[in-house]
Every structure is written in C-alpha cells, then in structure tokens.
Short mmCIF file of C-alpha atoms and ligand atoms in Angstrom, two decimals:
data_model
loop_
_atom_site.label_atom_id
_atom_site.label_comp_id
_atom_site.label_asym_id
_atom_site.label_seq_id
_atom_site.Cartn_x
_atom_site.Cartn_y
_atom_site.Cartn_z
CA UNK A 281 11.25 159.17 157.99
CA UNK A 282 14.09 161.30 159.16
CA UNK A 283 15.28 159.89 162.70
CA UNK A 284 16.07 162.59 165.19
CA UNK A 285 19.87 162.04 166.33
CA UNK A 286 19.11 163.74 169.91
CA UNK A 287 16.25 161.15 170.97
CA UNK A 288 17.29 159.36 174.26
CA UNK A 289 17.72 156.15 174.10
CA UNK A 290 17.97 153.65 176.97
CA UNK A 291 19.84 150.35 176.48
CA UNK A 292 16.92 148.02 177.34
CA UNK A 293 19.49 145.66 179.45
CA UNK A 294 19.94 147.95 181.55
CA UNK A 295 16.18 147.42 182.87
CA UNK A 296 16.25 143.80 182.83
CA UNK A 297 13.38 141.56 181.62
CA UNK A 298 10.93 142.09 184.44
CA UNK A 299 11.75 145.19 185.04
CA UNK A 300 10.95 145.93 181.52
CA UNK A 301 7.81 144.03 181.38
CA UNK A 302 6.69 145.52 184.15
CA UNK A 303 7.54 148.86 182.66
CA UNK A 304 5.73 148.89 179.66
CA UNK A 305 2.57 147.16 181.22
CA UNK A 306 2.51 149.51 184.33
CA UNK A 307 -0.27 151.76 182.43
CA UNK A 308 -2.65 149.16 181.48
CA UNK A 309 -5.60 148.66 183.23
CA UNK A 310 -8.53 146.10 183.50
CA UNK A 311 -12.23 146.88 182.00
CA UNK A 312 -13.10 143.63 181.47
CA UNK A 313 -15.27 141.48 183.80
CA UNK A 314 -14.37 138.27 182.03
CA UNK A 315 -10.57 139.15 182.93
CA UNK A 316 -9.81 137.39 186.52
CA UNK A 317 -5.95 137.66 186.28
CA UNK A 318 -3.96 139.65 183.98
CA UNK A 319 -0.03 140.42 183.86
CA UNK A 320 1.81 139.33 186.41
CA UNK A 321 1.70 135.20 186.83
CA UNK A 322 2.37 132.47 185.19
CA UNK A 323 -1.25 132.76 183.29
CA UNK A 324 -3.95 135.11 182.84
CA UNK A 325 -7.16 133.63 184.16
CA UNK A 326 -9.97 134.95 182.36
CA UNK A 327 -14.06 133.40 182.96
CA UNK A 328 -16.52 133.55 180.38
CA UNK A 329 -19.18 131.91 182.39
CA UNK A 330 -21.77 130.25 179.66
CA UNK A 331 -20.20 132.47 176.71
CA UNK A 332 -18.16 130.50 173.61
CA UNK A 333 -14.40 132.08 173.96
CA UNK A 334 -12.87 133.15 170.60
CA UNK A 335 -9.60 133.37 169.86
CA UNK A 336 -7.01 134.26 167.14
CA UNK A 337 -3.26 135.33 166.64
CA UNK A 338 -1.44 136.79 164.35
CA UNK A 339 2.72 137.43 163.81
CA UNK A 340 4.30 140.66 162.51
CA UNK A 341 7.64 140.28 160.88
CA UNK A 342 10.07 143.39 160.18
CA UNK A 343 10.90 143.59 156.77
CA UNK A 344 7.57 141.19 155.82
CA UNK A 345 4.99 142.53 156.65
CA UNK A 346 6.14 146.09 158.25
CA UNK A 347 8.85 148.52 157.54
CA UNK A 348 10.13 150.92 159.81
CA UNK A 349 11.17 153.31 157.84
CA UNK A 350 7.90 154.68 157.25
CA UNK A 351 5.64 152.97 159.73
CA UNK A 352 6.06 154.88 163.08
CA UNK A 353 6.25 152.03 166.18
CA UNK A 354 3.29 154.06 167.59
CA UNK A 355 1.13 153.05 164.92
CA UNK A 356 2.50 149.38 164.43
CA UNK A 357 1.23 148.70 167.60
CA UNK A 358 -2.25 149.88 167.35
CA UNK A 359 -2.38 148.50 164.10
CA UNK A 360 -0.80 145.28 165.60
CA UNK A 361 -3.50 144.87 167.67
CA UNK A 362 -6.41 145.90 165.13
CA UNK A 363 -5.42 143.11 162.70
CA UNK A 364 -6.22 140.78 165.47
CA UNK A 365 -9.46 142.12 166.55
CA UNK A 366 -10.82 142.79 163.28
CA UNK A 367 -10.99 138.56 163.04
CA UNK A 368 -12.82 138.54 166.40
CA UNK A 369 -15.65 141.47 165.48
CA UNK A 370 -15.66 138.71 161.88
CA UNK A 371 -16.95 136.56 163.87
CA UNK A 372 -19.59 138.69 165.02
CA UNK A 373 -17.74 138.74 168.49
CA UNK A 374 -17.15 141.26 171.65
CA UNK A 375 -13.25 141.55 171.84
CA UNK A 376 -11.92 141.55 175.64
CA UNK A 377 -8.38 140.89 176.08
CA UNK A 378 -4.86 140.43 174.57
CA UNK A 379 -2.04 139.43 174.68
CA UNK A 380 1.48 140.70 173.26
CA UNK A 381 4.61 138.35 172.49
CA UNK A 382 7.67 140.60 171.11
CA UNK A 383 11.57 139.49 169.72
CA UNK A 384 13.36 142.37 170.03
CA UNK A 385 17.10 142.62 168.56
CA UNK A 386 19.71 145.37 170.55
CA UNK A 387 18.86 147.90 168.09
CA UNK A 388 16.03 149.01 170.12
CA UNK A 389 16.26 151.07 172.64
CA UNK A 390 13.51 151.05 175.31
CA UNK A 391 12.27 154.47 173.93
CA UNK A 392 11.10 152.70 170.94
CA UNK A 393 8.96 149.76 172.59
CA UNK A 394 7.98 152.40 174.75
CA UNK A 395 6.56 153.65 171.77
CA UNK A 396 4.88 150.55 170.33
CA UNK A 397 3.25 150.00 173.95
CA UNK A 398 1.44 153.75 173.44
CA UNK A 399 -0.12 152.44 170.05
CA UNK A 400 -1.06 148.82 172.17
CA UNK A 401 -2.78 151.11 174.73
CA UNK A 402 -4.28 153.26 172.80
CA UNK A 403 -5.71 150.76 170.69
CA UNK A 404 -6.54 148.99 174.26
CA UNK A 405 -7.89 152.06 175.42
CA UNK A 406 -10.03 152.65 172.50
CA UNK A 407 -11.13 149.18 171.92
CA UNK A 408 -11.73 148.57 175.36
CA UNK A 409 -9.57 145.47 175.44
CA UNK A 410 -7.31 144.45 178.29
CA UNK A 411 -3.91 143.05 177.92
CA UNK A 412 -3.51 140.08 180.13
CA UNK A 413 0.07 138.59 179.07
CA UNK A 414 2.77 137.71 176.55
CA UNK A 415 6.33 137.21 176.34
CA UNK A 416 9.45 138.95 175.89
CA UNK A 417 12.38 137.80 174.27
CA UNK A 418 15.47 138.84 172.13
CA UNK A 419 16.00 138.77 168.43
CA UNK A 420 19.36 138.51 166.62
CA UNK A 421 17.62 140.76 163.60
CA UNK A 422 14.88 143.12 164.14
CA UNK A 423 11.62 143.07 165.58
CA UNK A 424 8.75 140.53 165.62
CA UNK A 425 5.16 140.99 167.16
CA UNK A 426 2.61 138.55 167.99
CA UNK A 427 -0.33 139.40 169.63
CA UNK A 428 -3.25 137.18 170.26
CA UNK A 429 -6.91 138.42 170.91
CA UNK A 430 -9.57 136.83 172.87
CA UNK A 431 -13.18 137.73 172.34
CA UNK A 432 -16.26 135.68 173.61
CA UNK A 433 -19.53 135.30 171.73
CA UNK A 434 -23.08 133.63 172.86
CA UNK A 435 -23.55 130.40 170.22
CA UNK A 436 -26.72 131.96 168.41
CA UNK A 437 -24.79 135.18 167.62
CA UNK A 438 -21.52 133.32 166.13
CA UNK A 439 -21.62 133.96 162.70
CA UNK A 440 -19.37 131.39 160.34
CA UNK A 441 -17.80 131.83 157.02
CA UNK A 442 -19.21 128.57 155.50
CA UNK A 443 -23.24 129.49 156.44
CA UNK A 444 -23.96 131.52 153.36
CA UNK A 445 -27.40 130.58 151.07
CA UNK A 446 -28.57 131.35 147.71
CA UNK A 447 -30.45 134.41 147.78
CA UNK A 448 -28.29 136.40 150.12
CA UNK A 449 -27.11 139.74 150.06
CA UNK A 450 -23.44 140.59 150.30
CA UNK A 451 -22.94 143.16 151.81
CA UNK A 452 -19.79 145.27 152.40
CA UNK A 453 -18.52 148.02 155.16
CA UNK A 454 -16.97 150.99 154.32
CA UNK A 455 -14.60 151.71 151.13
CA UNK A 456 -11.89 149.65 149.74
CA UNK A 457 -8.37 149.68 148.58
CA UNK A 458 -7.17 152.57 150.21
CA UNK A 459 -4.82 151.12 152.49
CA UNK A 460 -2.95 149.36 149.42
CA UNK A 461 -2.21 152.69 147.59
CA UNK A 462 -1.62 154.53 150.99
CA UNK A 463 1.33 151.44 151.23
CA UNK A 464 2.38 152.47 147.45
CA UNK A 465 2.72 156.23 148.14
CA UNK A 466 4.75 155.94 151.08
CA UNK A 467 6.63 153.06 148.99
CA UNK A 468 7.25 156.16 146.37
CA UNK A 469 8.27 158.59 149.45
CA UNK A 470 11.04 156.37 150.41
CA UNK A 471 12.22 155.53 147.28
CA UNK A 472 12.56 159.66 146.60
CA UNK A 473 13.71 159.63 150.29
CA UNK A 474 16.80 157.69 149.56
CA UNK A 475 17.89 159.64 146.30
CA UNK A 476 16.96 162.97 148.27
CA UNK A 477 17.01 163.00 152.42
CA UNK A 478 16.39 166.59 152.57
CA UNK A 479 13.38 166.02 150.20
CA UNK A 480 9.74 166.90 152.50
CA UNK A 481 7.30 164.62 151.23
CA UNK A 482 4.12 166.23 150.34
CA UNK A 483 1.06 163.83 151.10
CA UNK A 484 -1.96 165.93 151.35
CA UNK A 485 -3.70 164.36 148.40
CA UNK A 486 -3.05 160.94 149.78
CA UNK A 487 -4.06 161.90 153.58
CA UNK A 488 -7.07 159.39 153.97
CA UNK A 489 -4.65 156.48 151.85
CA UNK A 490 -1.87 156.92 154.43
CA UNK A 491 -4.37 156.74 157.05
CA UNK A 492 -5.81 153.49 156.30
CA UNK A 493 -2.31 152.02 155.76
CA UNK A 494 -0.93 153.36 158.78
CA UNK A 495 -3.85 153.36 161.35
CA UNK A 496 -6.44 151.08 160.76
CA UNK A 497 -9.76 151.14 162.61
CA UNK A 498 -11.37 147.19 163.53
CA UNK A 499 -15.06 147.17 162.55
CA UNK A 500 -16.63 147.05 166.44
CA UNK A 501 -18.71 149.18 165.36
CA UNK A 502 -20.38 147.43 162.54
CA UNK A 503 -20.99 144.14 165.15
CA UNK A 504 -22.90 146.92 167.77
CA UNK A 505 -24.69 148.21 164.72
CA UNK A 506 -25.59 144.85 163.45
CA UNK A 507 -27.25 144.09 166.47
CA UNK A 508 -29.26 147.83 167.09
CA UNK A 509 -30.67 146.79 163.66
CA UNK A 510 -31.34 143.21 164.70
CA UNK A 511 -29.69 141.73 161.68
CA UNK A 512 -28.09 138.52 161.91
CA UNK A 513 -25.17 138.25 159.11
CA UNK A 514 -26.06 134.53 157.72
CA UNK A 515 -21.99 134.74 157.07
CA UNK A 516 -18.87 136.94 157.55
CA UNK A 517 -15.61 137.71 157.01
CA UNK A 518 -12.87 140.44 157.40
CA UNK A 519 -11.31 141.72 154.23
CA UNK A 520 -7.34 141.33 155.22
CA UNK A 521 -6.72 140.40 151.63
CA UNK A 522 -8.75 142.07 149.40
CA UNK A 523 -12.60 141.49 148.51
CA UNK A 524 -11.75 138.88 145.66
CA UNK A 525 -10.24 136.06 148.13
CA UNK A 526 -12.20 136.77 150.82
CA UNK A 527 -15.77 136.30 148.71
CA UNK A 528 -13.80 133.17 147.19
CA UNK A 529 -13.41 132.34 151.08
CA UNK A 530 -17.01 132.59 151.74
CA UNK A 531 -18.23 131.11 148.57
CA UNK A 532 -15.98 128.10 148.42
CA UNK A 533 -16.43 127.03 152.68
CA UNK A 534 -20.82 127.97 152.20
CA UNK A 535 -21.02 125.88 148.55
CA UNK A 536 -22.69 128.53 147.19
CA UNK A 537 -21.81 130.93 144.03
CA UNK A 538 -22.10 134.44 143.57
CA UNK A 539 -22.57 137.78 141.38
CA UNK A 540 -20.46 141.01 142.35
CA UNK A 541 -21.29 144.21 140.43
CA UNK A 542 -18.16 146.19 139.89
CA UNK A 543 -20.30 149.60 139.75
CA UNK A 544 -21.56 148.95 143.51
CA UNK A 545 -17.55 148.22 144.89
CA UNK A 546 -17.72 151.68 147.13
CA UNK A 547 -14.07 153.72 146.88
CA UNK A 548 -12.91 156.86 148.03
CA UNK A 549 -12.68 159.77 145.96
CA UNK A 550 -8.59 159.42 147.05
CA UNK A 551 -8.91 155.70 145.98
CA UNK A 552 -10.16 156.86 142.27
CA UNK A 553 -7.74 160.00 141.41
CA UNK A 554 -4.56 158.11 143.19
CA UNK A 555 -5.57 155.01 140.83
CA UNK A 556 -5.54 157.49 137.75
CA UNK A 557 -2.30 159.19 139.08
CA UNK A 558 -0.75 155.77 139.26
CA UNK A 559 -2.41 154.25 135.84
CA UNK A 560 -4.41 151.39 138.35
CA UNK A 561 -7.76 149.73 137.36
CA UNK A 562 -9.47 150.83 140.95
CA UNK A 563 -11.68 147.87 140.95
CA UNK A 564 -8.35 145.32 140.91
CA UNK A 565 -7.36 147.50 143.55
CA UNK A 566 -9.99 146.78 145.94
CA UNK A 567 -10.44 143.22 145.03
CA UNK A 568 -7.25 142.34 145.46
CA UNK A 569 -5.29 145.20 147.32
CA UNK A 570 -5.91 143.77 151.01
CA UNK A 571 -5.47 145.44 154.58
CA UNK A 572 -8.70 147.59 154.35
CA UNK A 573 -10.28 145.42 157.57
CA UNK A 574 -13.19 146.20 156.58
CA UNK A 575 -16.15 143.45 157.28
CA UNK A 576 -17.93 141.34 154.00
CA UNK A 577 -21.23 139.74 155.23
CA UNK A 578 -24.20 138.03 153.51
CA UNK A 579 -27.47 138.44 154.91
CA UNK A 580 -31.23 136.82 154.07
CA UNK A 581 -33.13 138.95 151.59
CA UNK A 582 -35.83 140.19 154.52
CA UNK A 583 -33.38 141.95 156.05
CA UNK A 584 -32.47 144.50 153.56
CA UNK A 585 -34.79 147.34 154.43
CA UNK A 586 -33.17 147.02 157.81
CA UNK A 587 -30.00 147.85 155.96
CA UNK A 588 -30.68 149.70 152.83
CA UNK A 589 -30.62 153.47 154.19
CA UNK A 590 -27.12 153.06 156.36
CA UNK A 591 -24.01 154.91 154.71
CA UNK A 592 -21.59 152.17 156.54
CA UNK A 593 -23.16 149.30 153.94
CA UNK A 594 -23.21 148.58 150.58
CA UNK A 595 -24.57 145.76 148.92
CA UNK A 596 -22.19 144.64 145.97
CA UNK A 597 -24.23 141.29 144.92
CA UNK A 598 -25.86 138.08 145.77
CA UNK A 599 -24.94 134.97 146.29
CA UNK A 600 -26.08 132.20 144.16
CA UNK A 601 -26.16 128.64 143.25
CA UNK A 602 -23.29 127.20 143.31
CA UNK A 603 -23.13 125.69 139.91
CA UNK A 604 -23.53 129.56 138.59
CA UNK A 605 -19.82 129.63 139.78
CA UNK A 606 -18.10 132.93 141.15
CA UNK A 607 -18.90 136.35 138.93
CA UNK A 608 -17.33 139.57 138.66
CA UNK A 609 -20.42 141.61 136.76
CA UNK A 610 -18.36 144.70 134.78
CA UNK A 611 -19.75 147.77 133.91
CA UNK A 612 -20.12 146.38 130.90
CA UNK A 613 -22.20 143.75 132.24
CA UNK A 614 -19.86 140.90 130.82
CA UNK A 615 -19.67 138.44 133.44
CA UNK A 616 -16.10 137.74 134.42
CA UNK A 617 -15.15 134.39 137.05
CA UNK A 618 -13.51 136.34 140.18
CA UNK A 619 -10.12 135.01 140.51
CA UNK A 620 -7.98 135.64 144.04
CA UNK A 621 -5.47 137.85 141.68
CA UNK A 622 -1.81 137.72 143.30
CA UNK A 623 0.05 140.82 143.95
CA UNK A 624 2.08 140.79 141.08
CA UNK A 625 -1.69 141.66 138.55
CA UNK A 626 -1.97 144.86 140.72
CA UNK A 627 1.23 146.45 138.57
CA UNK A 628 -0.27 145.74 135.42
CA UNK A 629 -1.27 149.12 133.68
CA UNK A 630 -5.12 149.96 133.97
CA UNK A 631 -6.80 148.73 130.87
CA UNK A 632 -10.05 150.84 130.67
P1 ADP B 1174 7.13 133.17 182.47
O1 ADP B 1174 8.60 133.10 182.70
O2 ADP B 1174 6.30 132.46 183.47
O3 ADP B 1174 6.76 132.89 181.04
P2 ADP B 1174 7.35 135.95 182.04
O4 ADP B 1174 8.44 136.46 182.89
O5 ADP B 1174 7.62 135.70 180.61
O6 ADP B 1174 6.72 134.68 182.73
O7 ADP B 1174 6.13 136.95 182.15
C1 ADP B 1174 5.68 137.48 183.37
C2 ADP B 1174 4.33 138.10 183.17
O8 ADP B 1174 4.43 139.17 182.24
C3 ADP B 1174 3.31 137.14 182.58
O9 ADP B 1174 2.05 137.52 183.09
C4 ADP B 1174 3.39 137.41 181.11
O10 ADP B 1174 2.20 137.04 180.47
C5 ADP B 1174 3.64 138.92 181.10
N1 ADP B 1174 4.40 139.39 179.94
C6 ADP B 1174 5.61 138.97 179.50
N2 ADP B 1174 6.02 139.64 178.42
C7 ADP B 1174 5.03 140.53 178.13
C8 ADP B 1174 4.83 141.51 177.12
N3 ADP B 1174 5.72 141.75 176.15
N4 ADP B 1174 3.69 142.23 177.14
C9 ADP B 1174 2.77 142.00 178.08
N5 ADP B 1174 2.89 141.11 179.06
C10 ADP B 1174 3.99 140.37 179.10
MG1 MG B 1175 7.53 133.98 179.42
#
C-alpha cells in the first residue's frame, strides 16, 4: 500500500504504441498447437480442426471492480486472466489462448503495465495459455482490462448449465467465501491506512483470505480430474458470485429444484474465525460472497463412489423436482427457499 517514491518510471509515449506492444508481448511464447498466428497481424489465426471453440470475455474497471490501492498490478493481471478461464474449465473445456485489450490513462508509467504483463504471463505460463492479440489504447481516467479466453472442447465433453436432472448430486470444489472476507480485511487495512500511513498492517490470521482475493487459482485441475475419474458433470458452473445465484443459475436454465444442506457448505478454518471476528453468518458468506472460482457441478447418482473419497469435492445436496422449488436445508433442518441475496444482506449482523 505504501508506493515507493524512487521506482522508475518511464513515460509510456515515449515508446510509442508498437513499440510498446511489442514490448510487453516480447516474452510470450506459443504452446499451443491450435495457435497458427499470434501477436503481430491484423488477426490471430488459431485451428481447432473438428473441436467446438469456446469463448468468453470479461472487462475490469478501476474503481469497479479493482482498486489499486491494495491490489498489486502483478496480481490483477493473473487474476485478470483467471476470471476468464475459470468460465472456459465451467464448461468442462481445455483453455488455449488469450487475448488482452487495455485503456490506459497517463498516470501509468510503463513500469506498471510492465507489471500487469508479469501476472498475464505468469498466469499464461502456468495455465499454459498463449496470448495471441488485443488492443491498446488510452484512457482519460484510469485503467480498464479486457481479456478474452478461447478454449476448445469435443461436443460429448461440453457440459451446459441447463442439463441438470432430478436425482443429481451437486457437487462443489474446494471452500467458499474466502475471497469475500480477504476483500473486507484489506477494505479495513486501507481504511486504518488512511487515518495512519505509517500503520504496518498485520495479516497473518487472514493469509489464506487475502490469497483468494488477491490470487485466484482457475479450476483446470478439477476438468483433468473429472476426466481421470471418468465422470461426466450432467451440469456446471463457476461460482463468480457466490453459491446461492449460481445454484439459482443452474436450477432455473435445467427446470429442476433442489436441496442444499448448510452443514455440508465446506469453509476454511480462516473463513469461520474471520466470520466470528467480523459478527458474519459464514454460510451467507459463501452463498452469496462471490469471487471464490471455484466449480458447482451436478452429477448422476452412479457416479458418486467415483467421487466420494476426493478432498477437492463435496457434495452439498441434490437436485430435485422442480415443483419442490429451491431449498436452503439449516442446521436446524428448517427448509429455507435460497434467494440470490444482494450485497447489501452480507452486512447484516450474524443471527445465530
Ligand atoms: P490493428 O491496428 O490492426 O488493430 P494493433 O496495432 O492494435 O493492430 O495491434 C498489433 C498486434 O498487436 C495485433 O496482433 C494485436 O492483436 C496485438 N496487440 C495489440 N495490443 C495488445 C495488447 N495490449 N496485448 C497483446 N497484444 C496486443
Ligand atoms: Mg488495434
């Protein structure tokens, strides 16, 4: 949070806009086979023979949905680039290539998109994604990002949001809510930032919540493991916005109903004593506290012993009939109808 005074910092007119381009793409380089032409012409040419292409783009907005004060550029461009291939692994897809559109206002030097292009190819790097374009322009305010992935998937393997059944399992990667509070504590830091500068923020007990907000990891993973156990995920989704909307998502585009037992939602043991800290129900945390990118999935009933021993999945409920409408089962085993709750019912105080 505290911006070092001696860091160079090189006008980027002085490069030009191919020269700059040019600059921050120089260290990419191509591990796709489906990638024909990258950066460089007027279009990327990219063959995916008798594979279905995916694709899907997103757009970053300083001061919307990013703040620079405590999000290092380094780590807004990896996550930049997660966001959009988390939607690609959702649709039970191979991610291959990029591409990166930025508005950039004078305020930033070239050492700073320097600095978002290390998180972009790291993330490339990583994800083994290749960047094949984009555009660069100027911005009179700030910084905006879009970056569009590309993925390809055979037609049997494409797995839909609207294809769940009665019956099903859903199932759930990983834990949830964590990158929410990990936004809220480093929402606190500033806030004690700007009444103290010389105040060193301690956030030890927050170090996997900061983490998840800051440097999100895309589910790949989950799509390889899916397949080593030959599961087929009869529907899926990424949780961007927390577990609520995205079952509602699921449940409302398949016609189908279903029953979610709080006491299966997995959390973090950071999740449940930062929730105490901050008087938060955890479970309205990680139904509606968004950005974990984690994946929600149904899958047919004969498939759970292929699932049941793995520490990435839990199952949280089944899906229904339709008519049984969409439950939240408590603790208390009261049924409650799972709502898409809007920011504003995560600051009410927890009420258990
Ligand atoms: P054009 O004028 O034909 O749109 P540009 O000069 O904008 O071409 O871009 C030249 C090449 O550099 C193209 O391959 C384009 O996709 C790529 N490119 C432009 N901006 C970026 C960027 N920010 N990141 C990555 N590639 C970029
Ligand atoms: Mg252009």
């Amino acid at each position: 949070m505290i911006e070092d005074k001696n860091q160079q910092r090189t006008s980027i007119a002085e490069l030009g806009e191919f020269g700059l381009i040019s600059h921050l793409t120089q260290n990419f380089k191509i591990k796709q086979t489906t990638t024909v032409k990258a950066v460089g012409d007027d279009a990327a040419v990219l063959d995916f023979k008798n594979k279905q292409t995916l694709i899907t783009t997103d757009l970053l907005v300083e001061g919307v949905h990013f703040d620079l004060s405590y999000m290092p550029l380094k780590h807004l461009g990896y996550k930049a680039v997660m966001v959009n291939l988390s939607d690609v692994y959702a649709m039970n897809g191979n991610a291959t290539q990029i591409t990166v559109s930025i508005a950039v206002s004078n305020r930033f030097p070239l050492e700073a998109l320097e600095e978002l292009y290390e998180g972009i190819h790291l993330a490339c790097e990583t994800y083994a994604v290749d960047l094949v374009g984009g555009d660069t322009t100027s911005s009179t305010k700030g910084l905006l990002i879009s970056i569009t992935a590309i993925g390809e998937v055979t037609k049997k393997e494409a797995v839909y949001r609207n294809t769940a059944k009665p019956n099903d399992l859903l199932v759930v990667t990983g834990d949830l809510g964590a990158a929410y509070l990990g936004l809220q504590v480093l929402e606190r830091e500033k806030q004690v930032f700007k009444v103290n500068p010389n105040s060193q923020p301690d956030l030890t007990p927050y170090t996997y919540l900061v983490e998840r907000q800051l440097k999100p990891e895309a589910r790949k993973d989950i799509v390889k493991l899916l397949k080593d156990l030959e599961v087929k995920p009869t529907s899926m989704i990424d949780i961007s916005d927390g577990l609520s909307s995205e079952i509602i998502h699921i449940c409302t585009q398949s016609k189908v109903g279903c029953n979610l037992f709080e006491e299966k939602i997995p959390l973090d043991p950071q999740v449940i004593s930062t929730c105490e800290e901050f008087e938060l129900n955890s479970t309205t945390i990680a139904l509606s506290g968004g950005e974990d990118y984690e994946l929600l999935f149904t899958i047919s009933q004969k498939d759970y012993p292929k699932i049941k021993a793995n520490p990435n999945l839990t199952v949280i409920g089944h899906i229904t009939d339709e008519s049984e409408g969409m439950n939240l089962i408590t603790r208390a085993n009261q049924k409650v109808k799972l709502t898409a709750q809007g920011w504003n019912a995560l600051f009410n105080k927890k009420e258990d």
